[in-house]
């Protein structure tokens, strides 16, 4: 209804404004000067009106009217133009001021009295033309009947551009004069299209009740400026400020209004509306926001069940509801107990705007005086609203206690006290004995817990035997607890003693054997309580065994009652401790006793020894002690059934009223006594029973090796255990030890082997066996009893053959005249035994041919094959022979070239090994000797001195020599020549020459790394200045030697061919082979004859063991020639068995044994120095040309000169 009234008032105001505008226009036509004055007066009036309206709160209306008044004044001024008086008289219809809304059609009237005249309209002075269609203005055209003088201007869909002054003009004509109608104003009203509200329209704003807020509302472009009104919950707001501003186009205006709002709780959920009204609007436009007004809730209310608020009983379930109405947001409720929050839930009913919370609690006595309060508040509450209630709790005593003992002897006073727990209100106490009430001695009331009271009543009375078993009751009562009774009762126990006590059991003095089951019963008559029957044995209480695993020799029965008789049984299995023991049963002051007599064998038979560790030869004193027996026993000794005599001691008293006996013996211990049992027997004649104990002789003895696997064989790369089994006492975990036996200390290391032992067996485990691990090992067993046991075992590492390759091609020289013989030597190492095969130029050799003879032999792992070729022919036998060695694990081969005898090959590898100012030590490698004995000669020269000097190497076959007679700080060139009976090696080989410079006297002499002894004439080194004399002497010696050689050559020439071709006997062959092994090993191929295979540059397959074991003799497969030795250190060590059955057991004398697969060894008598070798340089092929003296090649017969190959 308020909005309709506003619209009606606005409509009336606009109609009145239009009338005033028409009136002003008429006055403007009459007196323009007066109109101007009137306009000024009107403006002053507007200011006065505005001031008056502002004082009355009408500022918004005045601001809206001001532009309209301005337009009216403007119209009035335009209307004051000079118009002829006859103008209006030529029109029968004049246009009027017209107002239309934007978009509507407008029509201005113009009726001319003189038809036929040219009529046109002018817009703001612009002539539109007489054409009725008005070109250029599609929405403009003239309507009406021109013949009747109707020239009305019709405008379609008016917009703001049509807002102007219009006049109708009639041009001069024959029938009339020129006419101009009064100017009229066409006003276009533009309605506002929108209202913009802050806060944003359509939203919900949250405000707090009582606080001021500003809301602004701005209209869109409009003409005239719209009026803006604010409505809060349907009521017009008065505190509003409005401003009119120019719009986005000319003639358009906007209105901005700001309202100050103070929301109240009643505005919650209501609308705040901004309403814009204008003459161009039929209905005002509106925008709004929804007000969410926050306001505090009302005070909380507690709904108490019942009439007496705060009064409650302990144990009751109390349910209290707290309620708070109103509030936005709804109230938050919180229950407090003495100011402390309680965990409760609460809910809200938004429809009724009510918050509720239910408190449920079980009331306890300690809640007395507790204040329960409910608080209500929300986010805008300025304070917390609270409602509280204080609890007044009624509670009975939680318990009644009777202090004192209800048990008393007859005819004595009993004193008791009855005390209650705290109660509210207080309770009264009374006593009952059976159905008889007893008067208390004293009643007392005290303050209790939780505001309650404690009641106490004391009672003293005399008890009699007939009161036994009656119920004594303390009762508490109060008017507040009429429906409840609180009691505490006791049963009165009046005590009085038993009348008689006795024991039933075996007859007094009866002899019982240990282990007999005996039953004793104790009986008593009368008494309260029932007599507590207790058994005692010699003043000690009898109890059951504590541990379940102990034998149950005593069984103590429970008290049993039959009528007025009480009994308790004691069942025991008699033992020595029961002998003459006194068994007593007690019941209070009464007691009864019985004594038993028990016979028993020795309780303990012990053997004592004077020593703990026994060794053969020790004297052992054993004493047998029978601790206690009844009756006495006789002691005797025996060892493994053999009776022994001993010394008996007189009997003596012992525990359990028995007697003790002792008997001793003396034994002499031997190793055979280990494990024997020495037994002591105690015989009881009365019991006809014998008890025995034994002492086992534990004799410690040194270990003895029972089994040792010798030899132990393993393939190279495999693993094997060397097992040693012993018999010893004691057997210790770490008693086994192993030693590696060899010449060098480094051979003794067992780091790469694993030592194991278990019981009486020890093991040496070898992983991935290597050749270097082969040899002798010693098992040493020491258990702490001397002497330790030692056992030797040989480890055989089996491997494929390895043929010795001293040079890429081994040469053997022989005369090819079909009368000489040649022997080819092939040596290989390998285990097991090796089989040799020979080929010539790749073709297998037929050993059935009588020209070929093969002899094989071996010593340890070294195997040799000697192939002798008789009647050597240069055409047939100068060839490449191949020796192949084969065993189960593989094969290997080497090549030997059979050639003619020739000059020696040049030596190679000459080098300086020491140097001094006067001498140079030289070393070299000899070349092939051409099949004849060779010797060496040194040729040297000083570069500053012309001429050469020569010096023979002594001994002839030495490979080291010290060249003396040199000068300090001198450069020399040295050549080395090799020569035999056919000539020398020449000087062309670069490996046989070297240049040296001797040091100054100030420089220290360089000691050679090693030097073999060489023969030099006495005092030769003292003559460094006589090299020429030494050369002359050497030539003379060579000349004499040549003469002697010619003489010897003539003597032996005729036997030379026969000696070469004749087959040697087996014994001489054996010596020859043995010498070959000896020279090849001990001289390290220093002689380097054609038949010798060098081992200098090769590692030995097995290490020598000559430091601890004797030599194995060389053994030919055709002829056995054993050779032994005697060693002081090892004379008690014997190796049983042999290595390979196919070789044959050696007839080794007892007490000797040889090395296992070592290189060829020599006995002590065979050891020779290099000087001895020079004195007797016989080798395998010395028969060929061993005795030939050096001479020219032409002096030899043709058959000895050899043939070219």
mmCIF file of N, CA and C in Angstrom, residues 570-680:
data_model
loop_
_atom_site.group_PDB
_atom_site.id
_atom_site.type_symbol
_atom_site.label_atom_id
_atom_site.label_comp_id
_atom_site.label_asym_id
_atom_site.label_seq_id
_atom_site.Cartn_x
_atom_site.Cartn_y
_atom_site.Cartn_z
ATOM 1 N N UNK A 570 49.648 -89.764 58.908
ATOM 2 C CA UNK A 570 51.008 -89.562 58.412
ATOM 3 C C UNK A 570 51.496 -90.887 57.862
ATOM 4 N N UNK A 571 51.717 -90.953 56.540
ATOM 5 C CA UNK A 571 52.206 -92.158 55.881
ATOM 6 C C UNK A 571 53.611 -91.863 55.399
ATOM 7 N N UNK A 572 54.574 -92.732 55.781
ATOM 8 C CA UNK A 572 55.957 -92.494 55.369
ATOM 9 C C UNK A 572 56.597 -93.797 54.959
ATOM 10 N N UNK A 573 57.529 -93.677 53.995
ATOM 11 C CA UNK A 573 58.385 -94.791 53.591
ATOM 12 C C UNK A 573 59.676 -94.623 54.380
ATOM 13 N N UNK A 574 59.973 -95.592 55.236
ATOM 14 C CA UNK A 574 61.078 -95.432 56.175
ATOM 15 C C UNK A 574 62.393 -95.288 55.436
ATOM 16 N N UNK A 575 63.241 -94.428 55.986
ATOM 17 C CA UNK A 575 64.570 -94.162 55.458
ATOM 18 C C UNK A 575 65.547 -94.182 56.625
ATOM 19 N N UNK A 576 66.855 -94.169 56.353
ATOM 20 C CA UNK A 576 67.809 -94.184 57.476
ATOM 21 C C UNK A 576 67.577 -93.079 58.485
ATOM 22 N N UNK A 577 67.100 -91.917 58.032
ATOM 23 C CA UNK A 577 66.908 -90.817 58.981
ATOM 24 C C UNK A 577 65.780 -91.085 59.964
ATOM 25 N N UNK A 578 64.920 -92.082 59.676
ATOM 26 C CA UNK A 578 63.814 -92.399 60.592
ATOM 27 C C UNK A 578 64.238 -93.309 61.724
ATOM 28 N N UNK A 579 65.457 -93.815 61.679
ATOM 29 C CA UNK A 579 65.915 -94.741 62.727
ATOM 30 C C UNK A 579 65.968 -94.011 64.067
ATOM 31 N N UNK A 580 65.240 -94.552 65.041
ATOM 32 C CA UNK A 580 65.158 -94.030 66.404
ATOM 33 C C UNK A 580 64.709 -92.565 66.421
ATOM 34 N N UNK A 581 63.974 -92.171 65.398
ATOM 35 C CA UNK A 581 63.410 -90.820 65.404
ATOM 36 C C UNK A 581 62.118 -90.823 66.192
ATOM 37 N N UNK A 582 61.789 -89.685 66.852
ATOM 38 C CA UNK A 582 60.594 -89.533 67.681
ATOM 39 C C UNK A 582 59.567 -88.749 66.888
ATOM 40 N N UNK A 583 58.402 -89.377 66.601
ATOM 41 C CA UNK A 583 57.304 -88.748 65.874
ATOM 42 C C UNK A 583 56.269 -88.307 66.885
ATOM 43 N N UNK A 584 55.925 -87.012 66.903
ATOM 44 C CA UNK A 584 55.028 -86.413 67.889
ATOM 45 C C UNK A 584 53.872 -85.760 67.177
ATOM 46 N N UNK A 585 52.624 -85.915 67.737
ATOM 47 C CA UNK A 585 51.423 -85.232 67.248
ATOM 48 C C UNK A 585 50.993 -84.261 68.322
ATOM 49 N N UNK A 586 50.740 -82.986 67.958
ATOM 50 C CA UNK A 586 50.346 -81.954 68.905
ATOM 51 C C UNK A 586 49.028 -81.363 68.478
ATOM 52 N N UNK A 587 48.189 -81.048 69.512
ATOM 53 C CA UNK A 587 46.925 -80.350 69.339
ATOM 54 C C UNK A 587 46.804 -79.368 70.477
ATOM 55 N N UNK A 588 47.193 -78.138 70.258
ATOM 56 C CA UNK A 588 47.203 -77.163 71.325
ATOM 57 C C UNK A 588 48.204 -77.547 72.394
ATOM 58 N N UNK A 589 47.706 -77.659 73.645
ATOM 59 C CA UNK A 589 48.573 -78.031 74.746
ATOM 60 C C UNK A 589 48.732 -79.536 74.876
ATOM 61 N N UNK A 590 47.952 -80.328 74.130
ATOM 62 C CA UNK A 590 48.014 -81.786 74.204
ATOM 63 C C UNK A 590 49.018 -82.301 73.189
ATOM 64 N N UNK A 591 49.736 -83.432 73.485
ATOM 65 C CA UNK A 591 50.676 -84.054 72.557
ATOM 66 C C UNK A 591 50.765 -85.544 72.844
ATOM 67 N N UNK A 592 51.175 -86.343 71.772
ATOM 68 C CA UNK A 592 51.400 -87.785 71.886
ATOM 69 C C UNK A 592 52.577 -88.128 70.996
ATOM 70 N N UNK A 593 53.453 -89.145 71.405
ATOM 71 C CA UNK A 593 54.682 -89.475 70.675
ATOM 72 C C UNK A 593 54.809 -90.966 70.440
ATOM 73 N N UNK A 594 55.709 -91.334 69.382
ATOM 74 C CA UNK A 594 56.028 -92.724 69.053
ATOM 75 C C UNK A 594 57.414 -92.732 68.424
ATOM 76 N N UNK A 595 58.264 -93.796 68.721
ATOM 77 C CA UNK A 595 59.626 -93.922 68.206
ATOM 78 C C UNK A 595 59.727 -95.154 67.320
ATOM 79 N N UNK A 596 60.464 -95.052 66.116
ATOM 80 C CA UNK A 596 60.630 -96.146 65.169
ATOM 81 C C UNK A 596 62.066 -96.636 65.189
ATOM 82 N N UNK A 597 62.244 -97.947 64.895
ATOM 83 C CA UNK A 597 63.565 -98.560 64.752
ATOM 84 C C UNK A 597 63.669 -99.039 63.303
ATOM 85 N N UNK A 598 64.673 -98.492 62.540
ATOM 86 C CA UNK A 598 64.797 -98.771 61.106
ATOM 87 C C UNK A 598 66.172 -99.362 60.833
ATOM 88 N N UNK A 599 66.220 -100.477 60.079
ATOM 89 C CA UNK A 599 67.474 -101.064 59.595
ATOM 90 C C UNK A 599 67.683 -100.623 58.138
ATOM 91 N N UNK A 600 68.954 -100.280 57.803
ATOM 92 C CA UNK A 600 69.210 -99.754 56.462
ATOM 93 C C UNK A 600 70.637 -100.090 56.028
ATOM 94 N N UNK A 601 70.865 -100.298 54.717
ATOM 95 C CA UNK A 601 72.216 -100.522 54.185
ATOM 96 C C UNK A 601 72.970 -99.200 54.175
ATOM 97 N N UNK A 602 74.249 -99.225 53.721
ATOM 98 C CA UNK A 602 75.009 -97.963 53.703
ATOM 99 C C UNK A 602 74.266 -96.878 52.939
ATOM 100 N N UNK A 603 74.175 -95.755 53.576
ATOM 101 C CA UNK A 603 73.501 -94.624 52.923
ATOM 102 C C UNK A 603 74.328 -94.037 51.785
ATOM 103 N N UNK A 604 75.629 -94.166 51.880
ATOM 104 C CA UNK A 604 76.494 -93.615 50.839
ATOM 105 C C UNK A 604 77.798 -94.376 50.864
ATOM 106 N N UNK A 605 78.178 -94.928 49.699
ATOM 107 C CA UNK A 605 79.443 -95.641 49.574
ATOM 108 C C UNK A 605 80.334 -94.797 48.668
ATOM 109 N N UNK A 606 81.406 -94.256 49.258
ATOM 110 C CA UNK A 606 82.260 -93.302 48.543
ATOM 111 C C UNK A 606 83.658 -93.853 48.422
ATOM 112 N N UNK A 607 84.270 -93.663 47.216
ATOM 113 C CA UNK A 607 85.660 -94.057 46.972
ATOM 114 C C UNK A 607 86.469 -92.787 46.810
ATOM 115 N N UNK A 608 87.523 -92.654 47.647
ATOM 116 C CA UNK A 608 88.395 -91.500 47.615
ATOM 117 C C UNK A 608 89.733 -91.881 47.027
ATOM 118 N N UNK A 609 90.310 -91.055 46.129
ATOM 119 C CA UNK A 609 91.598 -91.319 45.491
ATOM 120 C C UNK A 609 92.573 -90.231 45.889
ATOM 121 N N UNK A 610 93.865 -90.620 46.018
ATOM 122 C CA UNK A 610 94.876 -89.646 46.428
ATOM 123 C C UNK A 610 95.372 -88.792 45.263
ATOM 124 N N UNK A 611 95.165 -89.227 44.005
ATOM 125 C CA UNK A 611 95.566 -88.446 42.835
ATOM 126 C C UNK A 611 94.395 -88.385 41.871
ATOM 127 N N UNK A 612 94.379 -87.314 41.074
ATOM 128 C CA UNK A 612 93.287 -87.151 40.106
ATOM 129 C C UNK A 612 93.711 -87.491 38.694
ATOM 130 N N UNK A 613 94.996 -87.312 38.380
ATOM 131 C CA UNK A 613 95.508 -87.610 37.042
ATOM 132 C C UNK A 613 96.446 -88.800 37.154
ATOM 133 N N UNK A 614 96.160 -89.844 36.353
ATOM 134 C CA UNK A 614 96.939 -91.078 36.421
ATOM 135 C C UNK A 614 97.780 -91.223 35.175
ATOM 136 N N UNK A 615 99.025 -91.637 35.414
ATOM 137 C CA UNK A 615 99.930 -91.967 34.335
ATOM 138 C C UNK A 615 100.577 -93.304 34.651
ATOM 139 N N UNK A 616 101.029 -94.026 33.654
ATOM 140 C CA UNK A 616 101.663 -95.326 33.937
ATOM 141 C C UNK A 616 102.790 -95.172 34.949
ATOM 142 N N UNK A 617 102.813 -96.100 35.956
ATOM 143 C CA UNK A 617 103.836 -96.093 36.996
ATOM 144 C C UNK A 617 103.425 -95.379 38.258
ATOM 145 N N UNK A 618 102.277 -94.667 38.233
ATOM 146 C CA UNK A 618 101.853 -93.965 39.429
ATOM 147 C C UNK A 618 101.318 -94.946 40.472
ATOM 148 N N UNK A 619 101.409 -94.562 41.758
ATOM 149 C CA UNK A 619 100.843 -95.327 42.863
ATOM 150 C C UNK A 619 99.524 -94.707 43.238
ATOM 151 N N UNK A 620 98.444 -95.483 43.230
ATOM 152 C CA UNK A 620 97.100 -95.006 43.495
ATOM 153 C C UNK A 620 96.601 -95.604 44.803
ATOM 154 N N UNK A 621 96.204 -94.757 45.740
ATOM 155 C CA UNK A 621 95.647 -95.186 47.022
ATOM 156 C C UNK A 621 94.162 -94.886 46.999
ATOM 157 N N UNK A 622 93.323 -95.955 47.081
ATOM 158 C CA UNK A 622 91.879 -95.810 47.075
ATOM 159 C C UNK A 622 91.345 -96.167 48.450
ATOM 160 N N UNK A 623 90.410 -95.320 48.924
ATOM 161 C CA UNK A 623 89.783 -95.548 50.231
ATOM 162 C C UNK A 623 88.289 -95.621 50.029
ATOM 163 N N UNK A 624 87.673 -96.727 50.499
ATOM 164 C CA UNK A 624 86.222 -96.924 50.396
ATOM 165 C C UNK A 624 85.623 -96.594 51.757
ATOM 166 N N UNK A 625 84.650 -95.668 51.766
ATOM 167 C CA UNK A 625 84.033 -95.201 53.002
ATOM 168 C C UNK A 625 82.541 -95.506 52.938
ATOM 169 N N UNK A 626 82.037 -96.314 53.920
ATOM 170 C CA UNK A 626 80.606 -96.527 54.109
ATOM 171 C C UNK A 626 80.152 -95.535 55.161
ATOM 172 N N UNK A 627 79.355 -94.562 54.756
ATOM 173 C CA UNK A 627 79.059 -93.442 55.642
ATOM 174 C C UNK A 627 78.263 -93.883 56.856
ATOM 175 N N UNK A 628 77.147 -94.605 56.660
ATOM 176 C CA UNK A 628 76.322 -95.030 57.794
ATOM 177 C C UNK A 628 75.485 -96.221 57.392
ATOM 178 N N UNK A 629 75.300 -97.191 58.312
ATOM 179 C CA UNK A 629 74.444 -98.350 58.065
ATOM 180 C C UNK A 629 73.982 -98.913 59.408
ATOM 181 N N UNK A 630 72.903 -99.678 59.376
ATOM 182 C CA UNK A 630 72.369 -100.343 60.579
ATOM 183 C C UNK A 630 71.756 -101.663 60.131
ATOM 184 N N UNK A 631 72.342 -102.806 60.476
ATOM 185 C CA UNK A 631 73.542 -103.006 61.303
ATOM 186 C C UNK A 631 74.819 -102.721 60.507
ATOM 187 N N UNK A 632 76.050 -102.846 61.122
ATOM 188 C CA UNK A 632 77.313 -102.577 60.422
ATOM 189 C C UNK A 632 77.505 -103.517 59.227
ATOM 190 N N UNK A 633 78.383 -103.108 58.242
ATOM 191 C CA UNK A 633 78.632 -103.861 57.005
ATOM 192 C C UNK A 633 80.102 -104.267 56.949
ATOM 193 N N UNK A 634 80.404 -105.273 56.057
ATOM 194 C CA UNK A 634 81.767 -105.708 55.778
ATOM 195 C C UNK A 634 82.164 -105.179 54.394
ATOM 196 N N UNK A 635 83.390 -104.573 54.254
ATOM 197 C CA UNK A 635 83.875 -103.992 53.003
ATOM 198 C C UNK A 635 84.876 -104.910 52.336
ATOM 199 N N UNK A 636 84.862 -104.995 50.966
ATOM 200 C CA UNK A 636 85.826 -105.770 50.196
ATOM 201 C C UNK A 636 86.087 -105.058 48.882
ATOM 202 N N UNK A 637 87.334 -105.373 48.259
ATOM 203 C CA UNK A 637 87.755 -104.734 47.005
ATOM 204 C C UNK A 637 87.961 -105.801 45.933
ATOM 205 N N UNK A 638 87.715 -105.446 44.664
ATOM 206 C CA UNK A 638 88.116 -106.278 43.528
ATOM 207 C C UNK A 638 88.295 -105.376 42.319
ATOM 208 N N UNK A 639 89.155 -105.866 41.384
ATOM 209 C CA UNK A 639 89.427 -105.125 40.124
ATOM 210 C C UNK A 639 89.145 -106.052 38.972
ATOM 211 N N UNK A 640 88.141 -105.719 38.213
ATOM 212 C CA UNK A 640 87.725 -106.511 37.056
ATOM 213 C C UNK A 640 87.563 -107.987 37.466
ATOM 214 N N UNK A 641 86.922 -108.206 38.635
ATOM 215 C CA UNK A 641 86.678 -109.563 39.127
ATOM 216 C C UNK A 641 87.808 -110.144 39.942
ATOM 217 N N UNK A 642 88.943 -109.505 39.973
ATOM 218 C CA UNK A 642 90.092 -109.993 40.746
ATOM 219 C C UNK A 642 90.035 -109.392 42.144
ATOM 220 N N UNK A 643 90.028 -110.260 43.161
ATOM 221 C CA UNK A 643 89.905 -109.800 44.531
ATOM 222 C C UNK A 643 91.193 -109.126 44.973
ATOM 223 N N UNK A 644 91.044 -108.022 45.711
ATOM 224 C CA UNK A 644 92.176 -107.247 46.196
ATOM 225 C C UNK A 644 92.136 -107.201 47.725
ATOM 226 N N UNK A 645 93.332 -107.252 48.305
ATOM 227 C CA UNK A 645 93.437 -107.150 49.752
ATOM 228 C C UNK A 645 93.630 -105.694 50.138
ATOM 229 N N UNK A 646 93.016 -105.340 51.271
ATOM 230 C CA UNK A 646 93.118 -103.973 51.722
ATOM 231 C C UNK A 646 93.258 -103.895 53.229
ATOM 232 N N UNK A 647 93.262 -102.694 53.735
ATOM 233 C CA UNK A 647 93.410 -102.423 55.157
ATOM 234 C C UNK A 647 92.091 -101.873 55.666
ATOM 235 N N UNK A 648 91.534 -102.518 56.718
ATOM 236 C CA UNK A 648 90.239 -102.132 57.267
ATOM 237 C C UNK A 648 90.433 -101.328 58.547
ATOM 238 N N UNK A 649 89.671 -100.246 58.682
ATOM 239 C CA UNK A 649 89.692 -99.424 59.896
ATOM 240 C C UNK A 649 88.555 -99.852 60.809
ATOM 241 N N UNK A 650 88.702 -99.667 62.150
ATOM 242 C CA UNK A 650 87.621 -100.057 63.075
ATOM 243 C C UNK A 650 86.381 -99.233 62.827
ATOM 244 N N UNK A 651 85.172 -99.810 63.057
ATOM 245 C CA UNK A 651 83.919 -99.075 62.863
ATOM 246 C C UNK A 651 83.791 -97.953 63.876
ATOM 247 N N UNK A 652 82.959 -96.941 63.491
ATOM 248 C CA UNK A 652 82.717 -95.795 64.359
ATOM 249 C C UNK A 652 81.273 -95.343 64.163
ATOM 250 N N UNK A 653 80.827 -94.512 65.141
ATOM 251 C CA UNK A 653 79.442 -94.042 65.087
ATOM 252 C C UNK A 653 79.250 -93.136 63.870
ATOM 253 N N UNK A 654 77.991 -93.139 63.402
ATOM 254 C CA UNK A 654 77.680 -92.412 62.157
ATOM 255 C C UNK A 654 76.301 -91.798 62.282
ATOM 256 N N UNK A 655 75.904 -90.958 61.331
ATOM 257 C CA UNK A 655 74.568 -90.362 61.362
ATOM 258 C C UNK A 655 73.471 -91.411 61.369
ATOM 259 N N UNK A 656 72.272 -90.973 61.786
ATOM 260 C CA UNK A 656 71.064 -91.799 61.828
ATOM 261 C C UNK A 656 71.219 -92.976 62.796
ATOM 262 N N UNK A 657 72.062 -92.762 63.813
ATOM 263 C CA UNK A 657 72.270 -93.787 64.851
ATOM 264 C C UNK A 657 72.828 -95.065 64.260
ATOM 265 N N UNK A 658 73.611 -94.984 63.127
ATOM 266 C CA UNK A 658 74.219 -96.143 62.498
ATOM 267 C C UNK A 658 75.705 -96.186 62.765
ATOM 268 N N UNK A 659 76.436 -97.040 61.970
ATOM 269 C CA UNK A 659 77.882 -97.171 62.129
ATOM 270 C C UNK A 659 78.532 -96.989 60.770
ATOM 271 N N UNK A 660 79.813 -96.459 60.771
ATOM 272 C CA UNK A 660 80.570 -96.207 59.547
ATOM 273 C C UNK A 660 81.739 -97.175 59.472
ATOM 274 N N UNK A 661 82.151 -97.546 58.192
ATOM 275 C CA UNK A 661 83.269 -98.469 57.976
ATOM 276 C C UNK A 661 84.164 -97.899 56.889
ATOM 277 N N UNK A 662 85.518 -98.263 56.969
ATOM 278 C CA UNK A 662 86.498 -97.766 55.997
ATOM 279 C C UNK A 662 87.462 -98.884 55.659
ATOM 280 N N UNK A 663 87.835 -98.982 54.306
ATOM 281 C CA UNK A 663 88.820 -99.960 53.875
ATOM 282 C C UNK A 663 89.600 -99.363 52.707
ATOM 283 N N UNK A 664 90.987 -99.491 52.746
ATOM 284 C CA UNK A 664 91.846 -98.866 51.744
ATOM 285 C C UNK A 664 92.671 -99.913 51.032
ATOM 286 N N UNK A 665 93.093 -99.602 49.728
ATOM 287 C CA UNK A 665 94.001 -100.449 48.949
ATOM 288 C C UNK A 665 94.996 -99.540 48.250
ATOM 289 N N UNK A 666 96.177 -100.138 47.841
ATOM 290 C CA UNK A 666 97.226 -99.424 47.120
ATOM 291 C C UNK A 666 97.484 -100.145 45.816
ATOM 292 N N UNK A 667 97.399 -99.417 44.663
ATOM 293 C CA UNK A 667 97.568 -99.995 43.334
ATOM 294 C C UNK A 667 98.722 -99.314 42.626
ATOM 295 N N UNK A 668 99.468 -100.103 41.795
ATOM 296 C CA UNK A 668 100.507 -99.571 40.927
ATOM 297 C C UNK A 668 99.915 -99.537 39.502
ATOM 298 N N UNK A 669 99.867 -98.355 38.886
ATOM 299 C CA UNK A 669 99.138 -98.149 37.633
ATOM 300 C C UNK A 669 100.042 -98.453 36.447
ATOM 301 N N UNK A 670 99.463 -99.141 35.481
ATOM 302 C CA UNK A 670 100.109 -99.363 34.189
ATOM 303 C C UNK A 670 99.175 -98.876 33.094
ATOM 304 N N UNK A 671 99.738 -98.750 31.880
ATOM 305 C CA UNK A 671 98.907 -98.241 30.784
ATOM 306 C C UNK A 671 97.772 -99.188 30.461
ATOM 307 N N UNK A 672 97.931 -100.464 30.750
ATOM 308 C CA UNK A 672 96.860 -101.419 30.477
ATOM 309 C C UNK A 672 95.690 -101.294 31.429
ATOM 310 N N UNK A 673 95.843 -100.518 32.491
ATOM 311 C CA UNK A 673 94.748 -100.356 33.454
ATOM 312 C C UNK A 673 93.722 -99.332 32.999
ATOM 313 N N UNK A 674 93.990 -98.631 31.899
ATOM 314 C CA UNK A 674 93.047 -97.597 31.480
ATOM 315 C C UNK A 674 91.670 -98.208 31.207
ATOM 316 N N UNK A 675 90.659 -97.611 31.813
ATOM 317 C CA UNK A 675 89.286 -98.055 31.632
ATOM 318 C C UNK A 675 88.865 -99.156 32.586
ATOM 319 N N UNK A 676 89.773 -99.723 33.353
ATOM 320 C CA UNK A 676 89.393 -100.773 34.296
ATOM 321 C C UNK A 676 88.613 -100.184 35.458
ATOM 322 N N UNK A 677 87.760 -101.029 36.042
ATOM 323 C CA UNK A 677 86.970 -100.602 37.185
ATOM 324 C C UNK A 677 87.458 -101.309 38.440
ATOM 325 N N UNK A 678 87.688 -100.506 39.487
ATOM 326 C CA UNK A 678 88.036 -101.024 40.810
ATOM 327 C C UNK A 678 86.791 -100.865 41.664
ATOM 328 N N UNK A 679 86.243 -101.990 42.170
ATOM 329 C CA UNK A 679 84.938 -101.994 42.834
ATOM 330 C C UNK A 679 85.112 -102.236 44.327
ATOM 331 N N UNK A 680 84.336 -101.444 45.120
ATOM 332 C CA UNK A 680 84.236 -101.631 46.572
ATOM 333 C C UNK A 680 82.836 -102.134 46.877
#
